[in-house]
JSON list of C-alpha atoms in Angstrom, two decimals:
[
{"chain": "A", "resi": 1, "resn": "UNK", "atom": "CA", "xyz": [18.65, -23.42, -26.32]},
{"chain": "A", "resi": 2, "resn": "UNK", "atom": "CA", "xyz": [15.04, -22.87, -25.23]},
{"chain": "A", "resi": 3, "resn": "UNK", "atom": "CA", "xyz": [15.56, -24.84, -22.04]},
{"chain": "A", "resi": 4, "resn": "UNK", "atom": "CA", "xyz": [18.66, -22.80, -21.24]},
{"chain": "A", "resi": 5, "resn": "UNK", "atom": "CA", "xyz": [16.78, -19.50, -21.72]},
{"chain": "A", "resi": 6, "resn": "UNK", "atom": "CA", "xyz": [13.84, -20.76, -19.66]},
{"chain": "A", "resi": 7, "resn": "UNK", "atom": "CA", "xyz": [16.12, -21.85, -16.81]},
{"chain": "A", "resi": 8, "resn": "UNK", "atom": "CA", "xyz": [18.08, -18.57, -17.04]},
{"chain": "A", "resi": 9, "resn": "UNK", "atom": "CA", "xyz": [14.95, -16.40, -16.81]},
{"chain": "A", "resi": 10, "resn": "UNK", "atom": "CA", "xyz": [13.54, -18.59, -14.03]},
{"chain": "A", "resi": 11, "resn": "UNK", "atom": "CA", "xyz": [16.73, -18.20, -11.99]},
{"chain": "A", "resi": 12, "resn": "UNK", "atom": "CA", "xyz": [16.80, -14.47, -12.74]},
{"chain": "A", "resi": 13, "resn": "UNK", "atom": "CA", "xyz": [13.24, -14.16, -11.46]},
{"chain": "A", "resi": 14, "resn": "UNK", "atom": "CA", "xyz": [14.01, -16.07, -8.24]},
{"chain": "A", "resi": 15, "resn": "UNK", "atom": "CA", "xyz": [17.20, -14.08, -7.64]},
{"chain": "A", "resi": 16, "resn": "UNK", "atom": "CA", "xyz": [15.33, -10.79, -8.11]},
{"chain": "A", "resi": 17, "resn": "UNK", "atom": "CA", "xyz": [12.60, -11.89, -5.69]},
{"chain": "A", "resi": 18, "resn": "UNK", "atom": "CA", "xyz": [15.20, -12.78, -3.05]},
{"chain": "A", "resi": 19, "resn": "UNK", "atom": "CA", "xyz": [16.95, -9.44, -3.47]},
{"chain": "A", "resi": 20, "resn": "UNK", "atom": "CA", "xyz": [13.72, -7.45, -3.34]},
{"chain": "A", "resi": 21, "resn": "UNK", "atom": "CA", "xyz": [12.45, -9.11, -0.16]},
{"chain": "A", "resi": 22, "resn": "UNK", "atom": "CA", "xyz": [12.55, -6.25, 2.28]},
{"chain": "A", "resi": 23, "resn": "UNK", "atom": "CA", "xyz": [11.47, -6.08, 5.88]},
{"chain": "A", "resi": 24, "resn": "UNK", "atom": "CA", "xyz": [8.31, -4.19, 5.08]},
{"chain": "A", "resi": 25, "resn": "UNK", "atom": "CA", "xyz": [5.45, -4.23, 7.52]},
{"chain": "A", "resi": 26, "resn": "UNK", "atom": "CA", "xyz": [2.46, -2.27, 8.67]},
{"chain": "A", "resi": 27, "resn": "UNK", "atom": "CA", "xyz": [3.01, -0.94, 12.18]},
{"chain": "A", "resi": 28, "resn": "UNK", "atom": "CA", "xyz": [1.27, 1.29, 14.70]},
{"chain": "A", "resi": 29, "resn": "UNK", "atom": "CA", "xyz": [-2.15, 0.21, 13.44]},
{"chain": "A", "resi": 30, "resn": "UNK", "atom": "CA", "xyz": [-4.81, 1.96, 15.48]},
{"chain": "A", "resi": 31, "resn": "UNK", "atom": "CA", "xyz": [-8.57, 1.73, 15.01]},
{"chain": "A", "resi": 32, "resn": "UNK", "atom": "CA", "xyz": [-10.44, 4.47, 16.83]},
{"chain": "A", "resi": 33, "resn": "UNK", "atom": "CA", "xyz": [-13.34, 6.81, 16.33]},
{"chain": "A", "resi": 34, "resn": "UNK", "atom": "CA", "xyz": [-14.33, 10.40, 16.60]},
{"chain": "A", "resi": 35, "resn": "UNK", "atom": "CA", "xyz": [-17.87, 11.53, 17.27]},
{"chain": "A", "resi": 36, "resn": "UNK", "atom": "CA", "xyz": [-19.15, 10.45, 13.84]},
{"chain": "A", "resi": 37, "resn": "UNK", "atom": "CA", "xyz": [-16.72, 8.06, 12.12]},
{"chain": "A", "resi": 38, "resn": "UNK", "atom": "CA", "xyz": [-14.53, 4.99, 12.52]},
{"chain": "A", "resi": 39, "resn": "UNK", "atom": "CA", "xyz": [-10.90, 6.03, 11.84]},
{"chain": "A", "resi": 40, "resn": "UNK", "atom": "CA", "xyz": [-7.71, 4.18, 10.94]},
{"chain": "A", "resi": 41, "resn": "UNK", "atom": "CA", "xyz": [-4.07, 5.11, 11.57]},
{"chain": "A", "resi": 42, "resn": "UNK", "atom": "CA", "xyz": [-1.07, 3.09, 10.33]},
{"chain": "A", "resi": 43, "resn": "UNK", "atom": "CA", "xyz": [2.55, 3.26, 9.16]},
{"chain": "A", "resi": 44, "resn": "UNK", "atom": "CA", "xyz": [4.40, 1.22, 6.55]},
{"chain": "A", "resi": 45, "resn": "UNK", "atom": "CA", "xyz": [7.96, 0.55, 7.72]},
{"chain": "A", "resi": 46, "resn": "UNK", "atom": "CA", "xyz": [10.81, -0.52, 5.46]},
{"chain": "A", "resi": 47, "resn": "UNK", "atom": "CA", "xyz": [9.15, 1.01, 2.40]},
{"chain": "A", "resi": 48, "resn": "UNK", "atom": "CA", "xyz": [12.04, 3.11, 1.11]},
{"chain": "A", "resi": 49, "resn": "UNK", "atom": "CA", "xyz": [14.91, 0.91, -0.05]},
{"chain": "A", "resi": 50, "resn": "UNK", "atom": "CA", "xyz": [17.94, 2.45, -1.74]},
{"chain": "A", "resi": 51, "resn": "UNK", "atom": "CA", "xyz": [16.51, 1.53, -5.16]},
{"chain": "A", "resi": 52, "resn": "UNK", "atom": "CA", "xyz": [13.25, 3.28, -4.40]},
{"chain": "A", "resi": 53, "resn": "UNK", "atom": "CA", "xyz": [15.00, 6.37, -3.00]},
{"chain": "A", "resi": 54, "resn": "UNK", "atom": "CA", "xyz": [17.14, 6.57, -6.15]},
{"chain": "A", "resi": 55, "resn": "UNK", "atom": "CA", "xyz": [14.12, 6.23, -8.42]},
{"chain": "A", "resi": 56, "resn": "UNK", "atom": "CA", "xyz": [12.13, 8.89, -6.55]},
{"chain": "A", "resi": 57, "resn": "UNK", "atom": "CA", "xyz": [15.07, 11.33, -6.62]},
{"chain": "A", "resi": 58, "resn": "UNK", "atom": "CA", "xyz": [15.38, 10.67, -10.38]},
{"chain": "A", "resi": 59, "resn": "UNK", "atom": "CA", "xyz": [11.83, 11.87, -10.88]},
{"chain": "A", "resi": 60, "resn": "UNK", "atom": "CA", "xyz": [10.13, 8.48, -11.32]},
{"chain": "A", "resi": 61, "resn": "UNK", "atom": "CA", "xyz": [6.56, 8.69, -9.93]},
{"chain": "A", "resi": 62, "resn": "UNK", "atom": "CA", "xyz": [6.24, 6.09, -7.18]},
{"chain": "A", "resi": 63, "resn": "UNK", "atom": "CA", "xyz": [2.96, 4.78, -5.83]},
{"chain": "A", "resi": 64, "resn": "UNK", "atom": "CA", "xyz": [2.17, 2.93, -2.62]},
{"chain": "A", "resi": 65, "resn": "UNK", "atom": "CA", "xyz": [-1.16, 1.11, -2.47]},
{"chain": "A", "resi": 66, "resn": "UNK", "atom": "CA", "xyz": [-2.99, 0.36, 0.77]},
{"chain": "A", "resi": 67, "resn": "UNK", "atom": "CA", "xyz": [-5.84, -2.15, 0.79]},
{"chain": "A", "resi": 68, "resn": "UNK", "atom": "CA", "xyz": [-8.26, -1.88, 3.70]},
{"chain": "A", "resi": 69, "resn": "UNK", "atom": "CA", "xyz": [-11.37, -3.92, 4.41]},
{"chain": "A", "resi": 70, "resn": "UNK", "atom": "CA", "xyz": [-13.91, -3.79, 7.21]},
{"chain": "A", "resi": 71, "resn": "UNK", "atom": "CA", "xyz": [-15.71, -7.07, 7.86]},
{"chain": "A", "resi": 72, "resn": "UNK", "atom": "CA", "xyz": [-18.66, -7.85, 10.10]},
{"chain": "A", "resi": 73, "resn": "UNK", "atom": "CA", "xyz": [-17.94, -11.09, 11.96]},
{"chain": "A", "resi": 74, "resn": "UNK", "atom": "CA", "xyz": [-20.89, -13.47, 11.86]},
{"chain": "A", "resi": 75, "resn": "UNK", "atom": "CA", "xyz": [-21.33, -16.68, 13.82]},
{"chain": "A", "resi": 76, "resn": "UNK", "atom": "CA", "xyz": [-22.04, -19.81, 11.77]},
{"chain": "A", "resi": 77, "resn": "UNK", "atom": "CA", "xyz": [-21.74, -17.88, 8.53]},
{"chain": "A", "resi": 78, "resn": "UNK", "atom": "CA", "xyz": [-19.02, -16.25, 6.43]},
{"chain": "A", "resi": 79, "resn": "UNK", "atom": "CA", "xyz": [-17.95, -12.77, 7.47]},
{"chain": "A", "resi": 80, "resn": "UNK", "atom": "CA", "xyz": [-19.54, -9.94, 5.50]},
{"chain": "A", "resi": 81, "resn": "UNK", "atom": "CA", "xyz": [-17.35, -7.27, 3.90]},
{"chain": "A", "resi": 82, "resn": "UNK", "atom": "CA", "xyz": [-18.85, -3.87, 4.67]},
{"chain": "A", "resi": 83, "resn": "UNK", "atom": "CA", "xyz": [-16.07, -1.60, 3.36]},
{"chain": "A", "resi": 84, "resn": "UNK", "atom": "CA", "xyz": [-13.41, -2.37, 0.76]},
{"chain": "A", "resi": 85, "resn": "UNK", "atom": "CA", "xyz": [-10.98, 0.53, 0.22]},
{"chain": "A", "resi": 86, "resn": "UNK", "atom": "CA", "xyz": [-7.96, 1.01, -2.02]},
{"chain": "A", "resi": 87, "resn": "UNK", "atom": "CA", "xyz": [-5.90, 4.02, -0.95]},
{"chain": "A", "resi": 88, "resn": "UNK", "atom": "CA", "xyz": [-3.00, 5.34, -3.02]},
{"chain": "A", "resi": 89, "resn": "UNK", "atom": "CA", "xyz": [-0.06, 7.57, -2.13]},
{"chain": "A", "resi": 90, "resn": "UNK", "atom": "CA", "xyz": [2.00, 8.86, -5.06]},
{"chain": "A", "resi": 91, "resn": "UNK", "atom": "CA", "xyz": [5.20, 10.89, -4.89]},
{"chain": "A", "resi": 92, "resn": "UNK", "atom": "CA", "xyz": [6.80, 12.73, -7.81]},
{"chain": "A", "resi": 93, "resn": "UNK", "atom": "CA", "xyz": [9.98, 14.77, -7.54]},
{"chain": "A", "resi": 94, "resn": "UNK", "atom": "CA", "xyz": [10.26, 17.96, -9.60]},
{"chain": "A", "resi": 95, "resn": "UNK", "atom": "CA", "xyz": [13.99, 18.32, -10.36]},
{"chain": "A", "resi": 96, "resn": "UNK", "atom": "CA", "xyz": [13.65, 21.91, -11.55]},
{"chain": "A", "resi": 97, "resn": "UNK", "atom": "CA", "xyz": [11.85, 23.23, -8.47]},
{"chain": "A", "resi": 98, "resn": "UNK", "atom": "CA", "xyz": [13.51, 20.74, -6.07]},
{"chain": "A", "resi": 99, "resn": "UNK", "atom": "CA", "xyz": [10.07, 19.83, -4.67]},
{"chain": "A", "resi": 100, "resn": "UNK", "atom": "CA", "xyz": [8.26, 16.61, -3.86]},
{"chain": "A", "resi": 101, "resn": "UNK", "atom": "CA", "xyz": [4.57, 16.43, -4.77]},
{"chain": "A", "resi": 102, "resn": "UNK", "atom": "CA", "xyz": [2.66, 13.87, -2.72]},
{"chain": "A", "resi": 103, "resn": "UNK", "atom": "CA", "xyz": [-0.88, 12.95, -3.70]},
{"chain": "A", "resi": 104, "resn": "UNK", "atom": "CA", "xyz": [-2.84, 10.92, -1.14]},
{"chain": "A", "resi": 105, "resn": "UNK", "atom": "CA", "xyz": [-6.16, 9.72, -2.59]},
{"chain": "A", "resi": 106, "resn": "UNK", "atom": "CA", "xyz": [-7.99, 9.95, 0.72]},
{"chain": "A", "resi": 107, "resn": "UNK", "atom": "CA", "xyz": [-6.76, 13.43, 1.66]},
{"chain": "A", "resi": 108, "resn": "UNK", "atom": "CA", "xyz": [-9.24, 16.10, 0.52]},
{"chain": "A", "resi": 109, "resn": "UNK", "atom": "CA", "xyz": [-6.60, 18.82, 0.87]},
{"chain": "A", "resi": 110, "resn": "UNK", "atom": "CA", "xyz": [-5.11, 18.02, -2.53]},
{"chain": "A", "resi": 111, "resn": "UNK", "atom": "CA", "xyz": [-1.46, 17.32, -3.31]},
{"chain": "A", "resi": 112, "resn": "UNK", "atom": "CA", "xyz": [1.05, 18.19, -0.61]},
{"chain": "A", "resi": 113, "resn": "UNK", "atom": "CA", "xyz": [4.33, 19.87, -1.56]},
{"chain": "A", "resi": 114, "resn": "UNK", "atom": "CA", "xyz": [7.58, 19.74, 0.38]},
{"chain": "A", "resi": 115, "resn": "UNK", "atom": "CA", "xyz": [11.26, 20.32, -0.33]},
{"chain": "A", "resi": 116, "resn": "UNK", "atom": "CA", "xyz": [12.31, 17.76, 2.31]},
{"chain": "A", "resi": 117, "resn": "UNK", "atom": "CA", "xyz": [12.81, 14.16, 1.21]},
{"chain": "A", "resi": 118, "resn": "UNK", "atom": "CA", "xyz": [12.38, 12.97, 4.81]},
{"chain": "A", "resi": 119, "resn": "UNK", "atom": "CA", "xyz": [9.03, 14.73, 5.08]},
{"chain": "A", "resi": 120, "resn": "UNK", "atom": "CA", "xyz": [7.95, 13.28, 1.71]},
{"chain": "A", "resi": 121, "resn": "UNK", "atom": "CA", "xyz": [8.81, 9.79, 2.97]},
{"chain": "A", "resi": 122, "resn": "UNK", "atom": "CA", "xyz": [6.78, 10.31, 6.14]},
{"chain": "A", "resi": 123, "resn": "UNK", "atom": "CA", "xyz": [3.78, 11.51, 4.14]},
{"chain": "A", "resi": 124, "resn": "UNK", "atom": "CA", "xyz": [4.04, 8.45, 1.89]},
{"chain": "A", "resi": 125, "resn": "UNK", "atom": "CA", "xyz": [4.18, 5.82, 4.63]},
{"chain": "A", "resi": 126, "resn": "UNK", "atom": "CA", "xyz": [1.54, 7.19, 7.02]},
{"chain": "A", "resi": 127, "resn": "UNK", "atom": "CA", "xyz": [-2.22, 7.07, 7.01]},
{"chain": "A", "resi": 128, "resn": "UNK", "atom": "CA", "xyz": [-3.67, 9.42, 9.63]},
{"chain": "A", "resi": 129, "resn": "UNK", "atom": "CA", "xyz": [-7.38, 9.69, 10.38]},
{"chain": "A", "resi": 130, "resn": "UNK", "atom": "CA", "xyz": [-8.63, 7.71, 7.38]},
{"chain": "A", "resi": 131, "resn": "UNK", "atom": "CA", "xyz": [-12.42, 7.60, 7.57]},
{"chain": "A", "resi": 132, "resn": "UNK", "atom": "CA", "xyz": [-13.51, 3.98, 7.21]},
{"chain": "A", "resi": 133, "resn": "UNK", "atom": "CA", "xyz": [-17.26, 4.21, 7.85]},
{"chain": "A", "resi": 134, "resn": "UNK", "atom": "CA", "xyz": [-19.83, 6.30, 9.66]},
{"chain": "A", "resi": 135, "resn": "UNK", "atom": "CA", "xyz": [-20.57, 5.01, 13.17]},
{"chain": "A", "resi": 136, "resn": "UNK", "atom": "CA", "xyz": [-24.28, 5.11, 12.34]},
{"chain": "A", "resi": 137, "resn": "UNK", "atom": "CA", "xyz": [-23.73, 2.22, 9.93]},
{"chain": "A", "resi": 138, "resn": "UNK", "atom": "CA", "xyz": [-22.26, -0.03, 12.65]},
{"chain": "A", "resi": 139, "resn": "UNK", "atom": "CA", "xyz": [-24.33, -2.10, 15.07]},
{"chain": "A", "resi": 140, "resn": "UNK", "atom": "CA", "xyz": [-23.59, -1.72, 18.77]},
{"chain": "A", "resi": 141, "resn": "UNK", "atom": "CA", "xyz": [-22.29, -4.91, 20.41]},
{"chain": "A", "resi": 142, "resn": "UNK", "atom": "CA", "xyz": [-21.26, -6.50, 17.08]},
{"chain": "A", "resi": 143, "resn": "UNK", "atom": "CA", "xyz": [-17.79, -7.90, 16.35]},
{"chain": "A", "resi": 144, "resn": "UNK", "atom": "CA", "xyz": [-15.86, -6.41, 13.44]},
{"chain": "A", "resi": 145, "resn": "UNK", "atom": "CA", "xyz": [-12.47, -6.86, 11.84]},
{"chain": "A", "resi": 146, "resn": "UNK", "atom": "CA", "xyz": [-10.33, -4.37, 9.94]},
{"chain": "A", "resi": 147, "resn": "UNK", "atom": "CA", "xyz": [-7.73, -5.87, 7.61]},
{"chain": "A", "resi": 148, "resn": "UNK", "atom": "CA", "xyz": [-4.94, -3.87, 5.96]},
{"chain": "A", "resi": 149, "resn": "UNK", "atom": "CA", "xyz": [-2.19, -4.64, 3.46]},
{"chain": "A", "resi": 150, "resn": "UNK", "atom": "CA", "xyz": [0.26, -2.46, 1.52]},
{"chain": "A", "resi": 151, "resn": "UNK", "atom": "CA", "xyz": [1.87, -2.87, -1.88]},
{"chain": "A", "resi": 152, "resn": "UNK", "atom": "CA", "xyz": [4.87, -0.64, -2.08]},
{"chain": "A", "resi": 153, "resn": "UNK", "atom": "CA", "xyz": [6.36, 0.88, -5.19]},
{"chain": "A", "resi": 154, "resn": "UNK", "atom": "CA", "xyz": [4.68, -0.82, -8.06]},
{"chain": "A", "resi": 155, "resn": "UNK", "atom": "CA", "xyz": [6.60, 0.12, -11.18]},
{"chain": "A", "resi": 156, "resn": "UNK", "atom": "CA", "xyz": [4.86, -0.36, -14.51]},
{"chain": "A", "resi": 157, "resn": "UNK", "atom": "CA", "xyz": [7.11, -0.38, -17.52]},
{"chain": "A", "resi": 158, "resn": "UNK", "atom": "CA", "xyz": [6.05, 1.78, -20.48]},
{"chain": "A", "resi": 159, "resn": "UNK", "atom": "CA", "xyz": [4.37, 0.48, -23.63]},
{"chain": "A", "resi": 160, "resn": "UNK", "atom": "CA", "xyz": [3.14, -2.73, -22.00]},
{"chain": "A", "resi": 161, "resn": "UNK", "atom": "CA", "xyz": [6.70, -4.01, -21.63]},
{"chain": "A", "resi": 162, "resn": "UNK", "atom": "CA", "xyz": [5.72, -5.37, -18.20]},
{"chain": "A", "resi": 163, "resn": "UNK", "atom": "CA", "xyz": [3.78, -8.09, -20.06]},
{"chain": "A", "resi": 164, "resn": "UNK", "atom": "CA", "xyz": [6.78, -9.11, -22.12]},
{"chain": "A", "resi": 165, "resn": "UNK", "atom": "CA", "xyz": [9.36, -8.70, -19.33]},
{"chain": "A", "resi": 166, "resn": "UNK", "atom": "CA", "xyz": [7.19, -10.16, -16.59]},
{"chain": "A", "resi": 167, "resn": "UNK", "atom": "CA", "xyz": [10.24, -11.47, -14.73]},
{"chain": "A", "resi": 168, "resn": "UNK", "atom": "CA", "xyz": [11.48, -7.94, -14.00]},
{"chain": "A", "resi": 169, "resn": "UNK", "atom": "CA", "xyz": [9.20, -6.87, -11.17]},
{"chain": "A", "resi": 170, "resn": "UNK", "atom": "CA", "xyz": [11.33, -3.91, -10.11]},
{"chain": "A", "resi": 171, "resn": "UNK", "atom": "CA", "xyz": [11.05, -3.37, -6.38]},
{"chain": "A", "resi": 172, "resn": "UNK", "atom": "CA", "xyz": [7.58, -4.88, -6.00]},
{"chain": "A", "resi": 173, "resn": "UNK", "atom": "CA", "xyz": [7.19, -5.34, -2.27]},
{"chain": "A", "resi": 174, "resn": "UNK", "atom": "CA", "xyz": [4.04, -6.12, -0.38]},
{"chain": "A", "resi": 175, "resn": "UNK", "atom": "CA", "xyz": [3.22, -6.69, 3.24]},
{"chain": "A", "resi": 176, "resn": "UNK", "atom": "CA", "xyz": [1.19, -9.45, 4.77]},
{"chain": "A", "resi": 177, "resn": "UNK", "atom": "CA", "xyz": [-2.43, -8.84, 5.72]},
{"chain": "A", "resi": 178, "resn": "UNK", "atom": "CA", "xyz": [-2.77, -7.40, 9.22]},
{"chain": "A", "resi": 179, "resn": "UNK", "atom": "CA", "xyz": [-6.04, -7.76, 11.11]},
{"chain": "A", "resi": 180, "resn": "UNK", "atom": "CA", "xyz": [-7.53, -5.97, 14.10]},
{"chain": "A", "resi": 181, "resn": "UNK", "atom": "CA", "xyz": [-10.65, -7.38, 15.76]},
{"chain": "A", "resi": 182, "resn": "UNK", "atom": "CA", "xyz": [-12.90, -5.08, 17.76]},
{"chain": "A", "resi": 183, "resn": "UNK", "atom": "CA", "xyz": [-16.39, -4.78, 19.18]},
{"chain": "A", "resi": 184, "resn": "UNK", "atom": "CA", "xyz": [-18.35, -1.62, 18.60]}
]
């Protein structure tokens, strides 16, 4: 009986992973600068599956995580991580007011509110003008690399059930690491 349950849950886990594999990717990654800072722009495509749309419209808070690192490339030595950022975008739908509240951890303007689901999706998948580091902290002529990755729609079950039901990773989707090399 134990073997049967183990095999059943193993197959259930594999089946769920196959079904949740979406074509998610980071696109339009641009590293630029203004007068004072190094800036990053990017989009996450394929982030809103039908399951995620349904959950958001039901009022389930949904969070997208973006991991960003800036490394200094060094010859004959391991690269040095200069900046290690974790950026979150969270959307919550208020059914009574028919509004979407989007909180972007890097945006000093506070939560954004919209009644349009399409606009809420765009705010969730885009990072515009994210300050990575002050240009004064970079060395001219040095080689650097920015790496970025997104984890989309992590759902944590209540009351630590995610530890018991570890095989039910509802809509966990993550992108590969994307890297951009540049010389300052």
